[in-house]
Coordinates of C-alpha atoms and ligand atoms in Angstrom, one line a residue:
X1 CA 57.6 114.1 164.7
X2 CA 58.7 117.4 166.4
X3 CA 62.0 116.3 166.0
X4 CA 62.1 115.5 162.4
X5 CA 60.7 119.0 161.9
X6 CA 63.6 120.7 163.4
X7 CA 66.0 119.1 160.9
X8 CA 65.9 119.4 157.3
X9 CA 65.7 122.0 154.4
X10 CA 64.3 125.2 154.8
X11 CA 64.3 127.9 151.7
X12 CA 63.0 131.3 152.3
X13 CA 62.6 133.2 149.4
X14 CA 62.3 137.2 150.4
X15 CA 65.4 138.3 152.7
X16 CA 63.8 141.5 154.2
X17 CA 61.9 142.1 157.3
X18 CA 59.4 139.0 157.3
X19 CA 62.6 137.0 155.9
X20 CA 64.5 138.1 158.4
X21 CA 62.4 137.6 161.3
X22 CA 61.4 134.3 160.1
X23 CA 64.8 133.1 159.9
X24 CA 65.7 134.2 163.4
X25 CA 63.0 132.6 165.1
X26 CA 63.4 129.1 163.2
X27 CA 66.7 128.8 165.2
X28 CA 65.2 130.0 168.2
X29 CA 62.9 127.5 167.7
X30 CA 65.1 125.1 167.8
X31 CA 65.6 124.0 164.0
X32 CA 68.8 122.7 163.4
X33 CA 68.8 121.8 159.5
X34 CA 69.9 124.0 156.8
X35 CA 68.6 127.6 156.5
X36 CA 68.8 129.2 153.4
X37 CA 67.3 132.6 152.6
X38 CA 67.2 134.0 149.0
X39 CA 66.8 137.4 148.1
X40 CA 66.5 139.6 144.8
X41 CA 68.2 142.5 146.8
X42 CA 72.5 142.3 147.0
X43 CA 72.0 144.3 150.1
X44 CA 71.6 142.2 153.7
X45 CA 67.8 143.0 155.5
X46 CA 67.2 146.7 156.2
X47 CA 64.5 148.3 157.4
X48 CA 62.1 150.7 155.3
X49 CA 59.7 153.0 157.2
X50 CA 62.6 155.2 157.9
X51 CA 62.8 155.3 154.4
X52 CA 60.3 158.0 154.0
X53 CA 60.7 159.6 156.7
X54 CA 64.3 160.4 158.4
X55 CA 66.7 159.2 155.4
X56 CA 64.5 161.7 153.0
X57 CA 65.1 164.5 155.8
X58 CA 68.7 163.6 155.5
X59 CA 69.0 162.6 159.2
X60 CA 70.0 159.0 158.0
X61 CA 71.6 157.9 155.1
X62 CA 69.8 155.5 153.1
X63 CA 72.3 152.8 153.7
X64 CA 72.4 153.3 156.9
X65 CA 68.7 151.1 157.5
X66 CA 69.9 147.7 157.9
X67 CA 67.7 146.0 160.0
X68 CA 69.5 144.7 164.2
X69 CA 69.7 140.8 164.1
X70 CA 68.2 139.6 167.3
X71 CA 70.6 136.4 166.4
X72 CA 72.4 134.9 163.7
X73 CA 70.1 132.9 162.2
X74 CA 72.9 130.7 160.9
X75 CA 71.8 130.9 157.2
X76 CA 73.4 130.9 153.9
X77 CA 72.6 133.5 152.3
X78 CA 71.5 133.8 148.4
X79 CA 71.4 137.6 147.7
X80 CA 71.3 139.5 144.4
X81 CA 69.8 136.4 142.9
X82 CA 66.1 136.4 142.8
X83 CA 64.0 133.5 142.7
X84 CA 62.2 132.8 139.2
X85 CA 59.9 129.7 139.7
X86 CA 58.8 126.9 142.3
X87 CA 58.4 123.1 142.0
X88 CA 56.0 122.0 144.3
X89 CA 55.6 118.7 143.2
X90 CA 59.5 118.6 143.2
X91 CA 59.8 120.8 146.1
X92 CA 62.6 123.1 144.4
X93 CA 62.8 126.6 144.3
X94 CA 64.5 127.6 140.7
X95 CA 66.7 130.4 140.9
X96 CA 67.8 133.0 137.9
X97 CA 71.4 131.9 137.9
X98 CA 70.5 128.3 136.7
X99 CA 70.7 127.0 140.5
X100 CA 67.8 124.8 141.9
X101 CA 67.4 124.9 145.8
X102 CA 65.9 121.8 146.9
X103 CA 63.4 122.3 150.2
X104 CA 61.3 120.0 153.0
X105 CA 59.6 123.4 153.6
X106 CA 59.1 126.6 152.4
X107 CA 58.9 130.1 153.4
X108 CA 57.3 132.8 150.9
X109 CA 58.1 136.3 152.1
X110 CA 58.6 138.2 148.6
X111 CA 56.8 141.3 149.7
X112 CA 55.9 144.2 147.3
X113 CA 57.5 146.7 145.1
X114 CA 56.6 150.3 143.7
X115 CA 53.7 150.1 141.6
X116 CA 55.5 151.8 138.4
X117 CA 54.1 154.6 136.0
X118 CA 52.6 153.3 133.5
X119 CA 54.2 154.9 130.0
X120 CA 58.0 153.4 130.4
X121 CA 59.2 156.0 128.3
X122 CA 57.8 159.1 131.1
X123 CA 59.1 156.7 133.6
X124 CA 62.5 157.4 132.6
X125 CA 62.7 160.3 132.3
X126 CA 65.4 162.1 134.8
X127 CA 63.8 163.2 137.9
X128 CA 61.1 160.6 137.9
X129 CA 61.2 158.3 141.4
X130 CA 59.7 155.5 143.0
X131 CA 60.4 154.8 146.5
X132 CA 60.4 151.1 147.7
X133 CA 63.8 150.3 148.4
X134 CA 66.7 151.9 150.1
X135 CA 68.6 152.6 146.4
X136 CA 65.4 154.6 145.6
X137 CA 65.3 156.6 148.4
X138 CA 69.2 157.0 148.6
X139 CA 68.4 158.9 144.7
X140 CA 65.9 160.7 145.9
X141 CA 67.1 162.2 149.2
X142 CA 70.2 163.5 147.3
X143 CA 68.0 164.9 144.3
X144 CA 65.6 166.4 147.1
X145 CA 69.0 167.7 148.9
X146 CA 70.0 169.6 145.5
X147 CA 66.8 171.8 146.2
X148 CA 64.4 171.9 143.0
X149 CA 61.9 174.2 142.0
X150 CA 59.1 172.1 143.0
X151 CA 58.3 168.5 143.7
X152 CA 55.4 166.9 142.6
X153 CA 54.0 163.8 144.3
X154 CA 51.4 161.7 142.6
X155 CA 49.4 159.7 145.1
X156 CA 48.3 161.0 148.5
X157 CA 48.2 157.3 150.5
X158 CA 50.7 157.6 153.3
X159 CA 54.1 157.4 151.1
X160 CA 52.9 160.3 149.2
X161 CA 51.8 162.0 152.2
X162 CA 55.2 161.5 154.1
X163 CA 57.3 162.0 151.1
X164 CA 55.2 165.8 150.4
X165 CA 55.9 165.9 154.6
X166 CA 59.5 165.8 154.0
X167 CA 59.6 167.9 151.4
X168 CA 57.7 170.8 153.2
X169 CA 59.9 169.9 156.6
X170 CA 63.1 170.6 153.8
X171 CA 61.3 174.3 152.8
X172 CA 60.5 172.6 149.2
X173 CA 58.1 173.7 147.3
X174 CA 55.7 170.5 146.5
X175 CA 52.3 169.6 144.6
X176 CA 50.4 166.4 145.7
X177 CA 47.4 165.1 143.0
X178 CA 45.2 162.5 144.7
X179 CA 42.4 160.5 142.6
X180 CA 40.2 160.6 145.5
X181 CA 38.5 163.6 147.9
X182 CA 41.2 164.0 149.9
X183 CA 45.1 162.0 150.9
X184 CA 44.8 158.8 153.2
X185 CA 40.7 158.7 152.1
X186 CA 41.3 154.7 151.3
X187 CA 43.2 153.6 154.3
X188 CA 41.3 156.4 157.2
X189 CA 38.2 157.0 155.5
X190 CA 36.3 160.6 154.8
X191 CA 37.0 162.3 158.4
X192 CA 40.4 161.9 158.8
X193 CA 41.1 162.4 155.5
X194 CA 39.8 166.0 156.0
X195 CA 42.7 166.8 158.8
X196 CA 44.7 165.3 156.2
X197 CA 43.7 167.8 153.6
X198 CA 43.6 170.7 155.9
X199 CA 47.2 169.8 156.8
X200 CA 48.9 169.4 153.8
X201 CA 47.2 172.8 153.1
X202 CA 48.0 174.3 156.1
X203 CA 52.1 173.4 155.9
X204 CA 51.7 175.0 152.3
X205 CA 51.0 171.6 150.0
X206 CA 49.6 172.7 146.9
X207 CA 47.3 170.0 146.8
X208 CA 45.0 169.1 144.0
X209 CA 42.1 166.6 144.8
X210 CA 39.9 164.4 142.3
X211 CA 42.7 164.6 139.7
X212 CA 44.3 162.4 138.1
X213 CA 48.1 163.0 136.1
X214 CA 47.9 161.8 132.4
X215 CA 51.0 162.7 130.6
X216 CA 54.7 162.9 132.3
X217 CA 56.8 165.9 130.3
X218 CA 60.1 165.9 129.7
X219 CA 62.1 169.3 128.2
X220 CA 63.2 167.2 125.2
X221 CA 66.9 166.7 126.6
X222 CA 65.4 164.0 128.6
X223 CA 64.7 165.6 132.2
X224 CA 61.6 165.4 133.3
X225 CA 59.8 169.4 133.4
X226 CA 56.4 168.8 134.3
X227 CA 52.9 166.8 134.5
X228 CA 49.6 167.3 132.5
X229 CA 46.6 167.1 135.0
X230 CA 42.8 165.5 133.6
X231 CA 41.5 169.0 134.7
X232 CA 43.5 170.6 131.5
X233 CA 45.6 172.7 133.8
X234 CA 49.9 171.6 133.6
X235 CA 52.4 171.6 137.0
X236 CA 55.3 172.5 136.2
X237 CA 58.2 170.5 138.6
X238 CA 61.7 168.9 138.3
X239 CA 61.2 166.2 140.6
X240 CA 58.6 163.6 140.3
X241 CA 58.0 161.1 143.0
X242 CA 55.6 157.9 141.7
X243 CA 54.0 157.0 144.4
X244 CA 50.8 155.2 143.8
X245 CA 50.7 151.9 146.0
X246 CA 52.2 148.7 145.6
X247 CA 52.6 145.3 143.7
X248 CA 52.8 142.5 145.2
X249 CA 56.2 140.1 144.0
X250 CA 53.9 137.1 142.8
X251 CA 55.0 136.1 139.5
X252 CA 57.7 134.4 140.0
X253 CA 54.9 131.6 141.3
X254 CA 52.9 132.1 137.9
X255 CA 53.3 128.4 137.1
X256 CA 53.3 127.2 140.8
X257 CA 49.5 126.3 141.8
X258 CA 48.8 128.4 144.1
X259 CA 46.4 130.7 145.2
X260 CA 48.4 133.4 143.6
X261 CA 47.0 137.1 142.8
X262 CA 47.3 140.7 142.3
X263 CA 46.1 141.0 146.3
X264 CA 48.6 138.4 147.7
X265 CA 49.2 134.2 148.1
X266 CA 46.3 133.1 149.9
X267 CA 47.3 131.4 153.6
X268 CA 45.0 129.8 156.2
X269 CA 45.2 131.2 159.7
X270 CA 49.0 129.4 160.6
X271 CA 50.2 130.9 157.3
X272 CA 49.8 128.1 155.2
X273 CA 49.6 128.8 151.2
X274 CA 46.0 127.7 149.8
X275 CA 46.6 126.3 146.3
X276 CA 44.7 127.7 143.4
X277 CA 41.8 125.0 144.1
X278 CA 41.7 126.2 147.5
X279 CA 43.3 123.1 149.7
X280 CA 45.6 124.3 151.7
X281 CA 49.2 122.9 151.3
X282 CA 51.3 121.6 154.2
X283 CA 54.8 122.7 153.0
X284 CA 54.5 125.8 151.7
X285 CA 54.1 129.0 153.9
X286 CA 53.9 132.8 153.5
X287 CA 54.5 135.9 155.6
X288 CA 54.6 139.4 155.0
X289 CA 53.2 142.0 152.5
X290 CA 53.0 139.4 149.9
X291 CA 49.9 137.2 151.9
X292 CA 46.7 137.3 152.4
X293 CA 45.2 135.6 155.3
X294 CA 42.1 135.0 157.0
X295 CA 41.1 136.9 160.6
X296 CA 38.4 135.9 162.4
X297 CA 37.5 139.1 164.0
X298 CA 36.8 140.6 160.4
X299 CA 34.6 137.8 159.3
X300 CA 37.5 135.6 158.2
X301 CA 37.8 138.3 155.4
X302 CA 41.4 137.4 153.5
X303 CA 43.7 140.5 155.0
X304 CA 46.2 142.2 152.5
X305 CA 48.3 144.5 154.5
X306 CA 51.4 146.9 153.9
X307 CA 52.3 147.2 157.8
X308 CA 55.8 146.7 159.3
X309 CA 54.1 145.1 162.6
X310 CA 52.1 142.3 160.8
X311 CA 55.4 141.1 158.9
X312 CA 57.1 140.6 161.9
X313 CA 54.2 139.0 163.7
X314 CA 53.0 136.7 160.9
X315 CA 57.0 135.9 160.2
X316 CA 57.4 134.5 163.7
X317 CA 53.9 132.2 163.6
X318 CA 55.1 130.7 160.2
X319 CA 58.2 130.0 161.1
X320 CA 56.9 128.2 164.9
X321 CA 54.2 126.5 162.6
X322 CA 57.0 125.5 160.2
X323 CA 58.8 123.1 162.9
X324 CA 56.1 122.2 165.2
X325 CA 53.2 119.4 164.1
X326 CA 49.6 120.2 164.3
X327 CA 48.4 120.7 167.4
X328 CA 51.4 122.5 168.5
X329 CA 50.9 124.9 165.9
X330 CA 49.8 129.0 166.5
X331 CA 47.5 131.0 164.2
X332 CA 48.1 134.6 163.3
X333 CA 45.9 136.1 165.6
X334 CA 47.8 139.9 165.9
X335 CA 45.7 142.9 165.1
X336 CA 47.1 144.2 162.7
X337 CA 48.5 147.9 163.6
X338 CA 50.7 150.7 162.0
X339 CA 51.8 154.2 162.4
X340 CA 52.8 157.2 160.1
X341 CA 54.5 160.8 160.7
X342 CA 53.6 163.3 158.8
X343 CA 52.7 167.4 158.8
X344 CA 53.5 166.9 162.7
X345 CA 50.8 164.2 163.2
X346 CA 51.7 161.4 164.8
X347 CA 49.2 159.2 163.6
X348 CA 48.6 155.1 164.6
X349 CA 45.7 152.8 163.8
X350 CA 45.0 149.6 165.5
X351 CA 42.4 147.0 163.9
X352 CA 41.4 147.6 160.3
X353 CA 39.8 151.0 159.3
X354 CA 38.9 150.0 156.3
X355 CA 36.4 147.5 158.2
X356 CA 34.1 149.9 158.9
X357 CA 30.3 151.5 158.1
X358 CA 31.0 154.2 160.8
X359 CA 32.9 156.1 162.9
X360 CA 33.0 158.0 166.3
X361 CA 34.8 161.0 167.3
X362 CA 35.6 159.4 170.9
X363 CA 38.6 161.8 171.8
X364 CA 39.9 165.0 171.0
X365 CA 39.2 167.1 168.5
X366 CA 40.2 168.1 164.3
X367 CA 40.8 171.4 165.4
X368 CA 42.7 170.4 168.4
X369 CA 44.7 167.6 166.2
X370 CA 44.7 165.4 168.8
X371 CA 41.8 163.3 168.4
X372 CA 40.7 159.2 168.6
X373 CA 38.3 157.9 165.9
X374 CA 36.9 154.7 166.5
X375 CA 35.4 152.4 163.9
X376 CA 32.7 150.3 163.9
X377 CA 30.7 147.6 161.4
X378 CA 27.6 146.1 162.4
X379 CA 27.4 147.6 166.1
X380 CA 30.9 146.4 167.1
X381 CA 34.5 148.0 167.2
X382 CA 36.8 146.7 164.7
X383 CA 39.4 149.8 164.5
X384 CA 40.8 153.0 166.1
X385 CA 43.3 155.7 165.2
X386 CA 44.5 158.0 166.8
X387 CA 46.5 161.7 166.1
X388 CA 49.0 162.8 168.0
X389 CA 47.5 160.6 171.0
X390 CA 49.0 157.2 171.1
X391 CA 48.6 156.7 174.8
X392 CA 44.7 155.7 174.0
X393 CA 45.4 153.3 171.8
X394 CA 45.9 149.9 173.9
X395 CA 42.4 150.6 175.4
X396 CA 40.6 150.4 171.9
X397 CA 42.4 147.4 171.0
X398 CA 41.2 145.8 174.5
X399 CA 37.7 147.1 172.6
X400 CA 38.6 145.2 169.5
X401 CA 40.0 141.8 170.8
X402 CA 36.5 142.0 172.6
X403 CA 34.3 142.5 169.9
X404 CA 33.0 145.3 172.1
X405 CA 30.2 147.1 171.7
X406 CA 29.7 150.4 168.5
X407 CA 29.4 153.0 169.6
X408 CA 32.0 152.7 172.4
X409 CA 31.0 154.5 175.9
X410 CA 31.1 158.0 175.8
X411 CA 34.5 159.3 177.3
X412 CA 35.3 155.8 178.1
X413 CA 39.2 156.0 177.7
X414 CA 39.7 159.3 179.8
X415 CA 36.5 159.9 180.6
X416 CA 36.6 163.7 179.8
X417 CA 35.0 163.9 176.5
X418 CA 32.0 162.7 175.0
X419 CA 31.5 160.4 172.2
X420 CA 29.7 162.4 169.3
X421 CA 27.3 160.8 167.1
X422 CA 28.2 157.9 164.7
X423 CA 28.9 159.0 161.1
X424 CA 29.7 157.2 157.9
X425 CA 33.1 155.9 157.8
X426 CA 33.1 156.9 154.3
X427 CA 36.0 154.2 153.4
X428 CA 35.7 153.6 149.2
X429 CA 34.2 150.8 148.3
X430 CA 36.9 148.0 148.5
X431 CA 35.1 146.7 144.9
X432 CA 36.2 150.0 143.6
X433 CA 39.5 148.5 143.5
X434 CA 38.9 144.9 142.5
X435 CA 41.2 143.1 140.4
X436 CA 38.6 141.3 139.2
X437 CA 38.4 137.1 138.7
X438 CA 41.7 135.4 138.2
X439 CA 40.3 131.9 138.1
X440 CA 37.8 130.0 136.0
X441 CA 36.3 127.0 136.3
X442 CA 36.0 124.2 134.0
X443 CA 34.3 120.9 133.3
X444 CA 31.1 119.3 134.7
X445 CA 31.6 116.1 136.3
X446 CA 33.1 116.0 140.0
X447 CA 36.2 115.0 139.0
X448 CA 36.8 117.1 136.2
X449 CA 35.9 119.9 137.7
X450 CA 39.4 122.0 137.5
X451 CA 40.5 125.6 138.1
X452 CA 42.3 127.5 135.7
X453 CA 44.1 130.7 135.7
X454 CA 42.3 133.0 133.3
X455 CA 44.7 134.9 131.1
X456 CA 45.8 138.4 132.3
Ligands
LIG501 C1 58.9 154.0 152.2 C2 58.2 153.0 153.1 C3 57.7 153.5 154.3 C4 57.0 152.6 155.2 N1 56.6 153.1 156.4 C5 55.8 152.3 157.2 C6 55.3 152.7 158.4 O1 55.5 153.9 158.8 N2 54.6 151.9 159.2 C7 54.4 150.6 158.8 O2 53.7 149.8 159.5 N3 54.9 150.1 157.6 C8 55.6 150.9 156.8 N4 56.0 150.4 155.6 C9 55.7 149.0 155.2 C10 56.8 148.0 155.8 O3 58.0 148.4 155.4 C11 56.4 146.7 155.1 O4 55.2 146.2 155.7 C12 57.5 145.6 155.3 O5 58.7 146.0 154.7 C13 57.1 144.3 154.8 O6 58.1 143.4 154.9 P1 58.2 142.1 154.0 O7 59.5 141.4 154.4 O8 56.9 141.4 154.0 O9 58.3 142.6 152.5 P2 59.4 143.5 151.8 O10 60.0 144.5 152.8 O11 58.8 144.1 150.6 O12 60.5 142.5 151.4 C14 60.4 141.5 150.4 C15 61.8 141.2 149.8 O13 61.7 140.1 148.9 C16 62.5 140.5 147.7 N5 61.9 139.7 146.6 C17 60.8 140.0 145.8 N6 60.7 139.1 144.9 C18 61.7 138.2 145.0 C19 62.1 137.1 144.3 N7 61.4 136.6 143.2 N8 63.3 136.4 144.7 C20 64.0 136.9 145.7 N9 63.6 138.0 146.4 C21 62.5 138.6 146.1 C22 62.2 142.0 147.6 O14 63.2 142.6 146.8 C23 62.4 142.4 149.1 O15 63.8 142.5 149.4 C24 56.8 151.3 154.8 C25 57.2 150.8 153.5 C26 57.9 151.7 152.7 C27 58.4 151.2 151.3

């Protein structure tokens, strides 16, 4: 049975990091069939973070990314053709240049892309950018490098944040609008979002909170000049940078079955895709930004999650699950972790913020910028992040994995400061963001009882 598994057809469809890592570890282990990996991209695997960080600094070039090969994974590789269906029933992946690739299994690691702006026609105007991929940021690095006036970054989540970084770092003059109370309020919460505010302000951000942009401006010769604001007032800029979260690549599986959404494809804890009725298929797996899966120390609650770390980790549990039978099989058990730079702060997170009612001030200070939070729901510690004090961090995931106790000890990971008192976590309401029922059911009798995909 093991050995069948190593031989055979394997498709991936997604030839970036979770691709990439996926592929590699299917040979090391020990599958011997063919290996092909398909991706949308004509450019081999390459890494993004640095994206947003050093290539818009200019101390990279964009192209410059590609992501080491811990070995050749022996593929063939499909790139610049994106994948535009899947046959389960057939087992084929359909391709947009006619070709069908026949599979035994397959891998689904199609990631996300920029969420665009909305009105196509302010979209394209000249100076408008998204950043996603390493074309994007090659564009924008250059257009940054001719120094405009003034840069104006819509959406203060951390590729906002890191992009309005860069920008300051550069001497550029730059305006962030964020929806919510302050940048990185969905993803840290109310507290941290304060430094977060106070930074931006601090390195000379003109930053504009509780706004939203509502028109795009172009100066009639197709450039784009400017953005109208929902508090009446106008910012005037030559460089617009989109940045307001991500989509994940689903539709390709619209007609596929599975438990496909605006959040992800559902997997079980080995990475395996859930169908839209639920069952969990044995054939198809998914890695990466593009799934959701289950964790059992946040109440099994399916996990959507943007972070470099998880792709790599989940990538090498689908592919050992993808050529080893049942009980041989691993589930995705990392916590999940990630880091940004930005304003100076080194900030890193372990566990899942957003998984919170409150928080503790365990290290450090805001005015010191060099703090811990910890964060806890229903008396027990589910995350931590810390700014500009990495070092802590391995002892509050050692509190996580245990389900220890919230609050934690006071001073427990240095034992020099006291733990203040729990506050609110103040994380938005995930339900804020719902996407709202995809599925409806129909029928009454057991066996007609059928799910269907309501229409967008
Ligand atoms: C600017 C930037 C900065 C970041 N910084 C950090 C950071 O500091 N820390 C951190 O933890 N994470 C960071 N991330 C997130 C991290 O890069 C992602 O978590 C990681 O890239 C996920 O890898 P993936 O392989 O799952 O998906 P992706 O990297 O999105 O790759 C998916 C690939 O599949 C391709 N594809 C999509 N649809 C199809 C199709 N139908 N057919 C064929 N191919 C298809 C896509 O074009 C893409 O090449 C950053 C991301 C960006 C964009």
């Amino acid at each position: 049975m093991a050995d069948d598994l190593r031989k055979g057809r394997i498709v991936i469809v997604g030839a970036s990091l979770a691709g990439l890592r996926a592929a590699e570890t299917l040979r090391e282990e020990g599958f011997t069939g063919s290996l092909t990996v398909v991706g949308d991209e004509l450019r081999p695997p390459y890494d993004r973070p640095p994206l947003s960080k050093q290539v818009l600094l200019g101390q990279a070039a964009a192209d410059a990314t590609e992501l080491p090969m811990r070995r050749d994974p022996d593929a063939r590789w499909r790139l610049g053709v994106p994948a535009t269906g899947l046959d389960p029933l057939g087992k084929r992946v359909m391709l947009a240049d006619g070709d069908a690739l026949p599979f035994d299994r397959l891998l689904i690691a199609t990631g996300t892309r920029a969420r665009p702006w909305p009105n196509a026609e302010e979209a394209a105007l000249d100076g408008v950018f998204t950043l996603r991929t390493c074309d994007d940021a090659g564009l924008l690095a250059e257009r940054l490098a001719a120094g405009p006036q003034r840069v104006l970054v819509i959406g203060g989540g951390f590729t906002g944040s890191e992009i309005a970084s860069a920008c300051r770092e550069q001497g550029l003059e730059v305006t962030v609008t964020e929806r919510g109370p302050a940048p990185l309020v969905g993803a840290l919460g109310g507290t941290l979002s304060k430094l977060a505010a106070g930074m931006q302000r601090a390195h000379g951000v003109d930053l504009r909170c509780g706004v939203t942009v509502t028109a795009l401006c172009g100066d009639g010769n197709g450039r784009f000049s400017g953005a109208d604001l929902s508090d009446g007032s106008h910012v005037t800029a030559d460089v617009c940078v989109v940045a307001l979260g991500a989509v994940r690549n689903v539709e390709w599986l619209k007609d596929a079955g599975l438990a496909a959404g605006p959040r992800g494809i559902a997997c079980d804890g080995g990475c395996r895709a859930f169908d839209m009725y639920g069952i969990v298929t044995d054939d198809v797996f998914v890695a990466g930004d593009v799934s959701r899966f289950p964790h059992p120390l946040f109440e099994y609650q399916l996990l959507s999650l943007e972070h470099w770390g998880n792709a790599v980790a989940q990538a090498e549990v689908a592919a050992h699950n993808m050529v080893n039978p049942g009980p041989l099989r691993r589930p995705h058990l990392a916590l999940p972790t990630f880091w940004s730079s930005q304003f100076g702060l080194n900030i890193k997170a372990v566990g899942v913020p957003t998984f919170s009612d409150q928080i503790v001030l365990a290290q450090g200070s805001l005015e010191a910028r060099r703090l811990a939070v910890v964060y806890g729901y229903r008396g027990r510690v589910t995350a931590a992040v810390t700014v500009n004090m990495a070092k802590s961090l391995e002892y509050y995931q050692h509190l996580i994995e245990t389900a220890a106790p919230f609050p934690p000890a006071p001073g427990a990971a240095d034992r020099t400061l006291a733990a203040e008192l729990p506050l609110p976590s103040d994380v938005p309401d995930p339900k804020g963001l719902s996407h709202g029922p995809l599925v409806a059911l129909t029928g009454h009798l057991p066996d007609r009882r059928l799910t269907m995909v309501r229409p967008g």
